[in-house]
Amino acid sequence: METQHKKRAFIFRGPIRLEVIVPVFIFVGLFSFYMSFFFDNHLKRAIEWTATQVNGAEVNIDDLSTSFLKGNLTISNIQVTDRDMPQQNTVQLGAIFFDLYMNALLQAKFVISAGELLDIGFFTPRKRPGRVLPPSEADSFFHRVQNTIMSHIQEEYAGTPIADLGAILDGADFREQIGDISSLIQSRERLQELKNDTFKIQSLWTSELEKIEDDSPIESLSRQINEFSFNSSRPQDSLREISQLHEETKATVSRFRNLQSKLGNDLNQVRSRPGEISRIIEKDYEQVSSRLRIPSFNVDALSSGLFSEFFGEIVSEVASYTEMIEQYMPPNKKIDEEDKEKGTRPTINPPERSLGETFHFPRQGGYPLFWLRRAVISSSADNQAWSGAFEGRVENLTNSPELINLPGVISLRGDLEDMEILGFDFNFTINHHVMPFNQELIMFVDSFPSFGSFDISSSERLKFSIEPESNQLKLRARRVLNEQTFRAYYDIEYFHNFLSPKFSIQTDQSSMERILTSSVDRLDKVDLRASARGRLSNLRLGISSNLSNAIYEGFKDEVEQKIQMARQEIRERINAELDPIVSDVNSYINKFNENREKLNTLLIRADELESLAKSKVDEASRPVQDIQDRLRQEGGEALDSLRRRLGR
């Protein structure tokens, strides 16, 4: 049977692989089609959505185009909606041009080598109101930071609402207005807690000292030590006896000293109670006065009442943007969340190693994920109807400041003549590359118009507002991260001049209108000087103004005495309610002092006995030592005699 072997046909393969080339061409074609027709629009929508979430209000872009072959990006007509006035923009940009590093793009990094920002306008009108995100969607820094600051200011720096002075001018009977204030006193419960706690500690010490006095070994030790007599016939037994008494006395002294230390700690704790009680009562006094609308009448309280909310909104704006910048341009904070909650910075303990020198080799050509190296700001009033004449620069904005090791800078100066904004000068520096991490803002505006009137009071009793012809302001703000806890501390100074102000006063009280009118008529400007320092949740404000000085002088003669009488009445009634509790606490503290004196007396007696016992131990030791020395000498002489007899 003949077996036939089939030969496989040989297929010649050339250098071109169609089964590979066809899929590659299809992929490249689809990718090119997407990049040509869809990518720019998708990128535009992504930027709009992200910017809207960050801003808390709608951000619009008219056009966006990219060219990866040329490595550039162009964005036209950017409008950022004002969160508080959606019918206008906070800022509007005519166009942005960016040149990108191609080698960074190949690494999926967005590095802008040079850029240009053209035609800038502020507070420009919109064709339609922009959408403002509700707080639940926009969380964000703006709402969270604003709530933190404003709630603190309203609680601590509400000041004196000027409308509350009207009731005083009307000659209201404060005794009837005050009435029964028992239900308004909120400190009673806390004072009762302090009283009970103080009584508990004092009772424990009283019981402990009674036991010591009943079972004290001092009388027994004193009798035994004083009756001790050295027995020369039995010196060792006498020394042993007095030494034992000495040790018992030392143990008693040590015990009393430990008790004295513990009692001293408890005494220091309860001694702080009167100061704490005074602060609690004072806070209650201010809260009750506020609830009854009895104002504090002094210049500082008036200044806070007039301008604290206005200044709080400015602080909120500054803090919101600086907090946002920290998130998007974070400093290199190597700290665990657990350590952050504790407010401590972790300690790094490197493993032991032999002596040597460590060399660091940074990666050459490495880029952060985003880096705007430099962009020039250029704007001319001739280009757009809404734009101003500005020039400035933006440098080194990045998500990794420690990698480039350079400060971020935003600088802008110029005029917006159509809106009468003149002498605008803005400088913002971000130092997130060196310790201590900080941001610093300095801003001047030589002249800008009023965008509506500034309401000082809008209550039913009094509507009081200022509308100046022009304004001047100076703002300096610094935010610093503590090097150990990485908690942010603020130092903000704000100066504002309301020039040639027109005052609007509407009230049914003729006396109020008369005093306010005569107080403000002499003012050709209203100056405001304000500062805020500390953490956002606990800012310390300082506010002063010539307007509050003028109003204070105008009302001083007519209301000061009445206010003092009313507040004195409130203080007396609060004291009458709380004095029994305060008196009990003071009596417990006095008992504490008596217990300390008793313990000190016992300790003094114990110290005296210990000294006496020590002296008797020394006296008893000398005869015993003499006997030992004599025996040692006699033993040595006997040994020498024995050696001589033995011929040694």
XYZ file of C-alpha atoms in Angstrom:
648
model
C 0.000 0.000 0.000
C 1.538 3.246 -1.045
C 1.430 6.074 1.424
C 1.119 9.497 -0.011
C 2.524 12.442 1.955
C 0.865 15.750 1.284
C 3.262 18.637 1.257
C 2.127 21.836 2.996
C 1.972 24.766 0.654
C 4.615 27.382 1.426
C 3.153 30.903 1.779
C 5.580 33.719 1.251
C 5.214 36.579 3.821
C 6.491 39.978 2.929
C 7.421 42.840 5.310
C 3.830 44.167 5.314
C 1.418 42.424 7.715
C -2.098 43.264 6.600
C -3.699 41.471 9.566
C -1.917 43.975 11.861
C -2.005 47.069 9.712
C -5.762 46.989 9.113
C -6.739 47.064 12.861
C -4.121 49.734 13.512
C -5.485 51.876 10.694
C -9.020 51.382 11.966
C -7.984 52.406 15.513
C -6.021 55.417 14.291
C -8.893 56.452 12.063
C -11.454 56.209 14.842
C -9.148 58.031 17.262
C -8.503 60.791 14.707
C -12.228 61.045 14.002
C -12.978 61.385 17.737
C -10.209 63.942 18.291
C -11.326 65.968 15.276
C -15.060 66.076 15.917
C -15.780 65.227 19.574
C -12.761 65.727 21.833
C -12.834 69.529 21.967
C -16.522 69.586 22.841
C -16.140 66.901 25.523
C -13.149 68.708 27.034
C -15.103 71.984 27.021
C -18.006 70.370 28.867
C -15.656 68.726 31.383
C -13.955 72.053 32.134
C -17.306 73.832 32.465
C -18.666 71.181 34.848
C -15.526 71.096 37.002
C -15.251 74.887 37.170
C -18.948 75.153 38.058
C -18.515 72.729 40.962
C -15.488 74.629 42.224
C -17.097 78.072 41.830
C -20.502 77.032 43.155
C -22.135 78.811 40.209
C -22.284 78.349 36.458
C -19.116 78.767 34.369
C -19.524 79.077 30.574
C -17.058 78.682 27.711
C -18.015 79.793 24.201
C -15.385 77.819 22.311
C -12.433 75.493 22.937
C -9.974 74.130 20.402
C -6.895 71.941 20.749
C -4.028 70.993 18.468
C -1.836 68.146 19.650
C 0.406 68.454 16.619
C 1.161 72.082 17.465
C 0.805 71.523 21.198
C -1.581 74.375 21.955
C -4.955 75.009 23.567
C -7.308 77.954 22.925
C -10.333 78.834 25.055
C -12.615 81.724 24.120
C -14.990 83.883 26.184
C -14.991 82.420 29.684
C -17.746 83.712 31.975
C -17.734 82.992 35.719
C -21.127 83.635 37.344
C -21.282 85.668 40.559
C -22.773 83.376 43.236
C -24.501 86.267 45.007
C -25.715 88.122 41.879
C -26.319 85.520 39.127
C -27.256 88.183 36.583
C -23.600 89.255 36.381
C -20.173 87.631 36.134
C -17.519 87.870 38.780
C -14.900 87.811 36.029
C -14.936 87.400 32.256
C -11.988 86.473 30.010
C -11.930 87.131 26.285
C -9.493 84.365 25.338
C -6.786 82.098 26.734
C -3.910 80.688 24.672
C -1.659 77.941 26.066
C 1.443 76.291 24.593
C 1.932 72.764 25.913
C 5.036 70.593 26.326
C 4.657 67.640 23.976
C 6.967 65.350 25.969
C 4.848 66.062 29.067
C 1.652 65.216 27.165
C 3.188 61.866 26.209
C 3.588 61.249 29.948
C -0.075 62.222 30.533
C 1.073 65.462 32.174
C -0.392 68.888 31.428
C 2.513 71.363 31.431
C 1.993 74.842 29.982
C 5.263 76.392 28.887
C 3.749 79.766 28.016
C 0.328 81.288 27.930
C -1.590 84.463 27.329
C -4.802 85.714 28.942
C -6.551 88.421 26.936
C -9.300 90.907 27.745
C -10.336 90.795 31.387
C -13.517 92.283 32.777
C -15.105 92.284 36.225
C -18.788 92.347 37.201
C -19.865 92.156 33.572
C -23.579 91.648 32.781
C -24.788 88.274 31.500
C -27.327 87.668 28.752
C -29.171 85.389 31.158
C -28.712 84.728 34.894
C -26.226 81.977 35.620
C -27.227 78.832 37.496
C -26.189 78.813 41.179
C -25.664 75.403 42.753
C -27.547 74.717 45.984
C -25.329 74.086 49.020
C -26.041 70.351 48.913
C -24.520 70.118 45.421
C -21.846 72.751 45.695
C -20.512 71.935 48.982
C -17.668 73.265 48.611
C -15.438 75.527 50.330
C -17.535 78.588 49.869
C -20.613 77.495 51.802
C -18.724 75.527 54.439
C -16.182 78.247 55.134
C -18.794 81.014 55.075
C -21.007 79.158 57.587
C -18.048 78.567 59.914
C -16.976 82.202 59.903
C -20.395 83.855 60.000
C -21.769 81.638 62.775
C -18.735 82.494 64.922
C -19.059 86.219 64.189
C -22.797 86.264 64.888
C -22.256 84.494 68.202
C -19.222 86.409 69.449
C -19.260 89.762 67.633
C -22.905 90.625 67.057
C -22.275 93.963 68.768
C -24.994 96.543 69.351
C -27.750 96.752 66.715
C -28.301 100.470 66.393
C -32.074 99.984 66.171
C -32.110 98.703 69.782
C -31.192 102.182 70.976
C -34.637 103.324 69.896
C -36.429 101.671 72.814
C -34.161 103.563 75.193
C -34.922 106.882 73.535
C -38.640 106.134 73.892
C -38.150 106.013 77.659
C -39.169 102.361 78.036
C -39.441 101.073 81.596
C -36.694 98.484 81.777
C -37.994 96.984 84.996
C -41.130 95.911 83.158
C -39.118 94.848 80.114
C -36.773 92.734 82.228
C -39.554 91.093 84.254
C -38.819 87.580 85.549
C -35.508 86.459 84.058
C -35.261 83.110 85.854
C -36.077 81.160 82.701
C -33.369 83.011 80.735
C -30.498 82.120 83.069
C -28.723 79.243 81.350
C -25.706 78.999 83.658
C -27.614 77.651 86.666
C -27.228 74.039 85.571
C -23.501 74.372 84.939
C -22.935 76.126 88.268
C -24.860 73.358 90.028
C -22.540 70.804 88.400
C -19.489 72.726 89.641
C -21.004 72.957 93.110
C -21.731 69.208 93.293
C -18.281 68.302 91.977
C -16.552 70.631 94.443
C -18.611 69.255 97.332
C -17.772 65.678 96.341
C -14.008 66.339 96.284
C -14.119 68.349 99.515
C -16.148 65.630 101.297
C -13.658 62.936 100.326
C -10.781 64.970 101.757
C -12.660 65.814 104.931
C -13.366 62.110 105.481
C -9.737 61.205 104.736
C -8.361 63.755 107.229
C -10.812 62.653 109.923
C -9.495 59.110 109.560
C -5.899 60.381 109.766
C -6.648 62.373 112.902
C -8.385 59.408 114.520
C -5.730 56.826 113.584
C -2.713 59.091 113.474
C 0.479 57.376 114.759
C 2.013 60.751 115.616
C 0.905 60.759 119.270
C 2.179 57.223 119.812
C 5.463 57.910 118.012
C 5.909 61.177 119.877
C 5.447 59.448 123.235
C 7.832 56.594 122.380
C 10.543 58.867 120.954
C 10.378 61.275 123.886
C 10.433 58.401 126.430
C 13.334 56.638 124.708
C 16.412 56.285 126.893
C 19.667 54.769 125.786
C 20.605 51.575 127.662
C 24.386 51.498 127.834
C 24.334 47.848 128.978
C 22.412 46.860 125.841
C 23.505 49.433 123.222
C 22.632 47.357 120.152
C 19.065 46.786 121.316
C 18.655 50.515 122.066
C 19.980 51.458 118.621
C 17.656 48.951 116.966
C 14.677 50.322 118.906
C 15.253 53.987 118.078
C 16.098 53.145 114.434
C 12.761 51.364 114.082
C 10.950 54.400 115.503
C 12.863 56.606 113.049
C 11.795 54.473 110.072
C 8.147 54.579 111.188
C 8.378 58.357 111.486
C 9.910 58.643 107.986
C 7.114 56.472 106.559
C 4.539 58.728 108.238
C 6.185 61.852 106.798
C 6.282 60.270 103.331
C 2.607 59.351 103.583
C 1.651 62.878 104.646
C 3.713 64.414 101.840
C 1.950 62.238 99.244
C -1.411 63.278 100.660
C -0.282 66.908 100.645
C 0.656 66.635 96.961
C -2.702 65.060 96.007
C -4.649 67.584 98.062
C -2.622 70.391 96.453
C -3.595 69.150 92.976
C -7.275 69.005 93.910
C -7.019 72.381 95.603
C -5.517 73.950 92.471
C -8.415 72.498 90.508
C -11.135 73.891 92.775
C -9.338 77.226 93.197
C -9.944 77.850 89.487
C -13.687 77.426 90.023
C -14.390 81.046 91.114
C -12.785 82.396 87.930
C -14.703 79.905 85.796
C -17.923 80.792 87.626
C -17.313 84.497 86.999
C -16.836 83.876 83.273
C -19.984 81.743 83.098
C -22.069 84.363 84.899
C -20.640 87.156 82.722
C -21.519 85.239 79.558
C -24.996 84.590 80.915
C -25.294 88.274 81.737
C -24.450 89.272 78.156
C -26.816 86.664 76.700
C -29.704 87.743 78.919
C -29.065 91.399 78.052
C -29.063 90.508 74.376
C -32.263 88.473 74.677
C -33.945 91.409 76.384
C -32.484 93.747 73.744
C -30.504 95.755 76.280
C -27.490 96.849 74.218
C -23.889 97.257 75.286
C -23.189 100.918 74.762
C -19.565 101.494 73.848
C -17.663 102.286 70.674
C -16.380 98.731 70.133
C -19.853 97.220 70.477
C -21.273 99.804 68.072
C -18.507 99.109 65.539
C -19.231 95.381 65.686
C -22.961 96.002 65.326
C -22.417 98.223 62.296
C -19.737 96.346 60.356
C -19.142 92.790 61.703
C -21.307 91.051 59.077
C -19.896 93.207 56.256
C -16.329 92.399 57.283
C -17.262 88.752 57.886
C -18.331 88.388 54.254
C -14.967 89.753 53.088
C -13.099 87.363 55.383
C -15.283 84.514 54.061
C -14.350 85.314 50.460
C -10.633 85.457 51.228
C -10.714 82.274 53.311
C -12.799 80.366 50.751
C -10.333 80.930 47.935
C -7.254 80.258 50.066
C -8.808 77.023 51.369
C -9.653 76.016 47.804
C -6.121 76.760 46.626
C -4.691 74.528 49.342
C -6.764 71.610 48.040
C -5.846 72.086 44.387
C -2.245 73.192 45.019
C -1.523 71.201 48.172
C 1.715 71.562 50.136
C 3.573 68.366 50.918
C 1.940 67.549 54.241
C 3.214 64.134 55.275
C 0.794 63.580 58.128
C -1.637 60.742 58.824
C -5.314 61.456 59.362
C -5.091 60.034 62.896
C -2.219 62.390 63.733
C -4.100 65.265 62.083
C -7.083 64.672 64.385
C -4.779 64.662 67.402
C -3.166 67.861 66.184
C 0.328 66.356 66.194
C 2.909 65.850 63.536
C 4.310 62.315 63.246
C 7.859 61.612 64.299
C 9.884 59.706 61.746
C 12.321 57.202 63.254
C 14.611 55.906 60.510
C 16.087 52.427 60.940
C 19.596 52.172 62.309
C 22.290 52.103 59.686
C 26.016 52.392 59.425
C 27.617 55.795 59.132
C 27.503 57.235 55.683
C 26.163 60.025 53.512
C 22.793 59.958 51.766
C 22.579 61.192 48.178
C 19.320 62.126 46.469
C 19.045 61.828 42.696
C 15.947 63.725 41.484
C 14.354 62.454 38.328
C 15.548 64.512 35.397
C 12.771 65.863 33.214
C 10.022 64.904 35.668
C 6.823 66.937 35.538
C 3.905 67.391 37.923
C 0.466 66.405 36.705
C -0.370 70.080 36.061
C 2.017 73.022 35.800
C 1.364 76.473 34.414
C 4.898 77.821 34.130
C 4.109 81.324 32.934
C 1.205 83.179 31.414
C 1.019 86.845 30.519
C -2.156 88.797 31.202
C -2.901 91.475 28.648
C -6.148 93.353 28.356
C -7.138 96.508 26.516
C -10.308 98.528 26.823
C -10.386 98.808 23.008
C -10.823 95.069 22.365
C -14.107 94.398 24.152
C -16.777 96.758 25.438
C -16.607 95.151 28.884
C -12.842 94.695 29.187
C -10.392 96.928 31.030
C -6.788 97.969 30.616
C -4.883 95.396 32.677
C -1.515 93.739 32.655
C -0.116 91.011 34.842
C 1.331 87.539 35.041
C 0.598 84.062 36.367
C 3.544 81.841 37.252
C 4.143 78.348 38.614
C 0.634 77.182 39.419
C 0.865 73.435 39.987
C -0.655 70.546 41.891
C 2.828 69.571 43.195
C 4.608 72.698 44.511
C 7.379 70.703 46.213
C 8.368 69.136 42.868
C 9.043 72.432 41.059
C 10.212 74.185 44.265
C 9.009 77.607 43.146
C 6.344 79.973 44.515
C 3.075 80.425 42.664
C 2.388 84.037 41.685
C -0.700 85.849 40.395
C -0.220 89.546 39.710
C -2.654 91.957 38.071
C -2.859 95.736 37.871
C -4.772 98.226 35.770
C -8.034 100.151 35.371
C -11.582 99.459 34.289
C -12.554 102.958 33.273
C -16.042 102.158 31.966
C -16.943 100.899 35.449
C -14.906 103.634 37.174
C -12.577 101.090 38.818
C -9.184 102.796 38.986
C -5.839 101.893 40.480
C -6.534 98.162 40.838
C -3.438 96.320 42.101
C -3.598 92.625 43.027
C -0.676 90.442 44.152
C -1.104 86.886 45.372
C 1.808 84.618 46.316
C 1.499 80.899 47.118
C 4.460 79.518 49.064
C 3.557 75.842 49.284
C 7.082 74.700 48.463
C 8.855 75.780 51.688
C 8.055 75.680 55.376
C 6.069 77.295 56.835
C 3.532 76.847 54.032
C 1.727 80.133 53.481
C -0.296 82.272 51.104
C -0.158 86.053 51.003
C -2.563 88.468 49.336
C -2.115 92.231 48.944
C -4.764 94.227 47.095
C -5.350 97.958 46.565
C -8.137 99.778 44.754
C -7.709 103.538 44.547
C -11.273 104.191 43.470
C -14.351 102.126 42.677
C -18.071 102.931 42.601
C -20.746 101.619 44.929
C -22.711 98.685 43.587
C -25.827 99.675 45.505
C -26.209 101.023 49.023
C -24.625 99.535 52.125
C -27.327 98.723 54.707
C -26.315 99.426 58.295
C -29.754 98.591 59.678
C -32.745 97.090 57.872
C -35.052 96.373 60.817
C -38.666 97.522 61.035
C -37.725 100.190 63.577
C -34.876 101.667 61.558
C -33.685 101.569 57.969
C -30.241 103.147 57.825
C -27.937 102.916 54.802
C -24.887 104.528 53.178
C -24.373 105.187 49.483
C -20.954 106.757 48.830
C -19.937 108.386 45.580
C -16.779 106.262 45.486
C -14.732 103.884 47.603
C -11.143 103.039 48.395
C -9.864 99.813 49.891
C -6.714 98.067 50.964
C -6.598 94.392 51.880
C -3.711 92.383 53.264
C -4.231 88.727 54.098
C -1.842 85.987 55.115
C -2.651 82.321 55.706
C -0.011 80.188 57.426
C -0.001 76.473 58.191
C 1.429 75.595 61.585
C 4.544 73.475 61.051
C 3.571 70.951 63.731
C -0.215 70.596 63.421
C -0.756 71.862 59.843
C -3.684 73.927 61.083
C -4.328 77.151 59.197
C -4.020 80.520 60.928
C -5.160 83.774 59.353
C -3.963 87.342 59.688
C -6.235 89.722 57.737
C -6.221 93.516 57.722
C -8.836 95.519 55.854
C -9.168 99.276 55.282
C -12.160 100.811 53.503
C -13.065 104.450 52.889
C -16.627 105.355 51.883
C -16.083 108.729 50.201
C -18.698 111.510 50.061
C -21.381 109.286 51.579
C -25.104 109.946 51.370
C -27.037 108.636 54.348
C -30.597 107.363 54.186
C -32.465 107.287 57.528
C -36.037 106.036 57.789
C -37.649 105.647 61.213
C -40.879 106.501 63.020
C -38.923 107.795 66.014
C -38.220 111.486 65.658
C -35.560 111.428 68.391
C -33.697 108.605 66.635
C -33.800 110.430 63.299
C -32.687 113.690 64.924
C -29.672 112.164 66.684
C -28.541 110.080 63.717
C -28.876 112.966 61.279
C -26.893 115.342 63.475
C -24.246 112.640 64.076
C -23.553 111.811 60.422
C -24.001 115.230 58.808
C -20.449 116.207 59.740
C -18.878 113.154 58.034
C -17.403 113.696 54.567
C -16.218 110.090 54.558
C -16.718 106.914 56.567
C -13.570 104.946 57.311
C -13.511 101.302 58.361
C -10.467 99.610 59.887
C -10.842 95.898 60.605
C -8.637 92.909 61.386
C -9.165 89.175 61.865
C -6.614 86.822 63.396
C -6.633 83.167 64.381
C -8.262 79.984 63.118
C -11.436 80.196 61.056
C -13.585 78.726 63.826
C -12.209 81.145 66.420
C -11.243 84.393 64.696
C -10.467 87.406 66.864
C -11.939 90.510 65.251
C -10.999 94.128 65.741
C -13.272 96.728 64.144
C -13.243 100.510 64.406
C -14.832 103.336 62.415
C -15.372 107.070 62.652
C -19.079 106.391 62.026
C -19.414 104.388 65.256
C -17.506 107.137 67.107
C -19.927 109.792 65.766
C -23.020 107.744 66.637
C -21.654 106.980 70.102
C -21.090 110.667 70.825
C -24.562 111.513 69.503
C -26.373 108.980 71.701
C -24.071 109.131 74.691
C -25.793 111.802 76.772
C -29.312 110.462 76.265
C -28.950 106.694 76.553
C -25.781 105.855 78.450
C -27.223 106.317 81.955
C -30.426 104.437 81.093
C -28.475 101.513 79.658
C -26.228 101.339 82.703
C -29.263 101.291 84.998
C -30.929 98.541 82.970
C -27.815 96.375 82.815
C -27.182 96.899 86.531
C -30.739 95.708 87.216
C -30.106 92.571 85.148
C -26.805 91.902 86.906
C -28.390 92.233 90.336
C -31.213 89.856 89.435
C -28.803 87.277 88.016
C -26.632 87.542 91.122
C -29.694 87.088 93.326
C -30.523 83.876 91.455
C -27.002 82.454 91.470
C -25.448 83.815 94.673
C -26.577 80.834 96.839
C -24.770 78.416 94.525
C -21.667 80.620 94.370
C -21.697 80.970 98.167
C -21.830 77.177 98.597
C -18.900 76.695 96.217
C -16.841 79.296 98.113
C -17.642 77.609 101.435
C -16.443 74.266 100.038
C -13.228 75.915 98.870
C -12.746 77.425 102.361
C -13.214 73.943 103.811
C -10.546 72.756 101.401
C -8.168 75.375 102.783
C -8.952 74.253 106.342
C -8.181 70.649 105.393
C -4.903 71.778 103.869
C -3.973 73.615 107.073
C -4.781 70.520 109.137
C -2.613 68.359 106.911
C 0.189 70.917 106.995
C 0.063 70.925 110.822
C 0.278 67.121 110.893
C 3.170 67.206 108.447
C 5.057 69.805 110.514
C 4.686 67.650 113.637
C 5.785 64.569 111.724
C 8.827 66.436 110.357
C 9.757 67.540 113.894
C 9.442 63.960 115.189
C 11.501 62.655 112.286
C 14.258 65.157 113.116
C 14.103 64.249 116.793
C 14.252 60.531 116.041
C 17.170 61.114 113.663
C 19.112 62.978 116.357
C 18.494 60.156 118.879
C 19.590 57.587 116.317
C 22.822 59.559 115.906
C 23.290 59.715 119.691
C 22.692 55.972 120.063
C 24.987 55.202 117.163
C 28.027 56.865 118.725
C 28.402 54.525 121.796
C 27.798 51.512 119.599
C 30.380 52.767 117.125
C 32.853 53.375 119.979
C 32.369 49.828 121.234
C 32.865 48.463 117.729
C 36.013 50.530 117.251
C 37.396 49.403 120.654
C 36.675 45.759 119.908
C 38.258 46.106 116.508
C 41.390 47.647 118.070
C 41.601 45.040 120.824
C 41.135 42.269 118.294
C 43.968 43.660 116.196
C 46.309 43.890 119.172
C 45.504 40.296 120.221
C 46.205 39.098 116.698
C 49.559 40.901 116.604
C 50.500 39.357 119.983
C 49.621 35.896 118.743
C 51.751 36.360 115.648
C 54.734 37.400 117.749
C 54.407 34.310 119.922
C 54.314 32.105 116.871
C 57.411 33.825 115.527
C 55.811 35.241 112.513
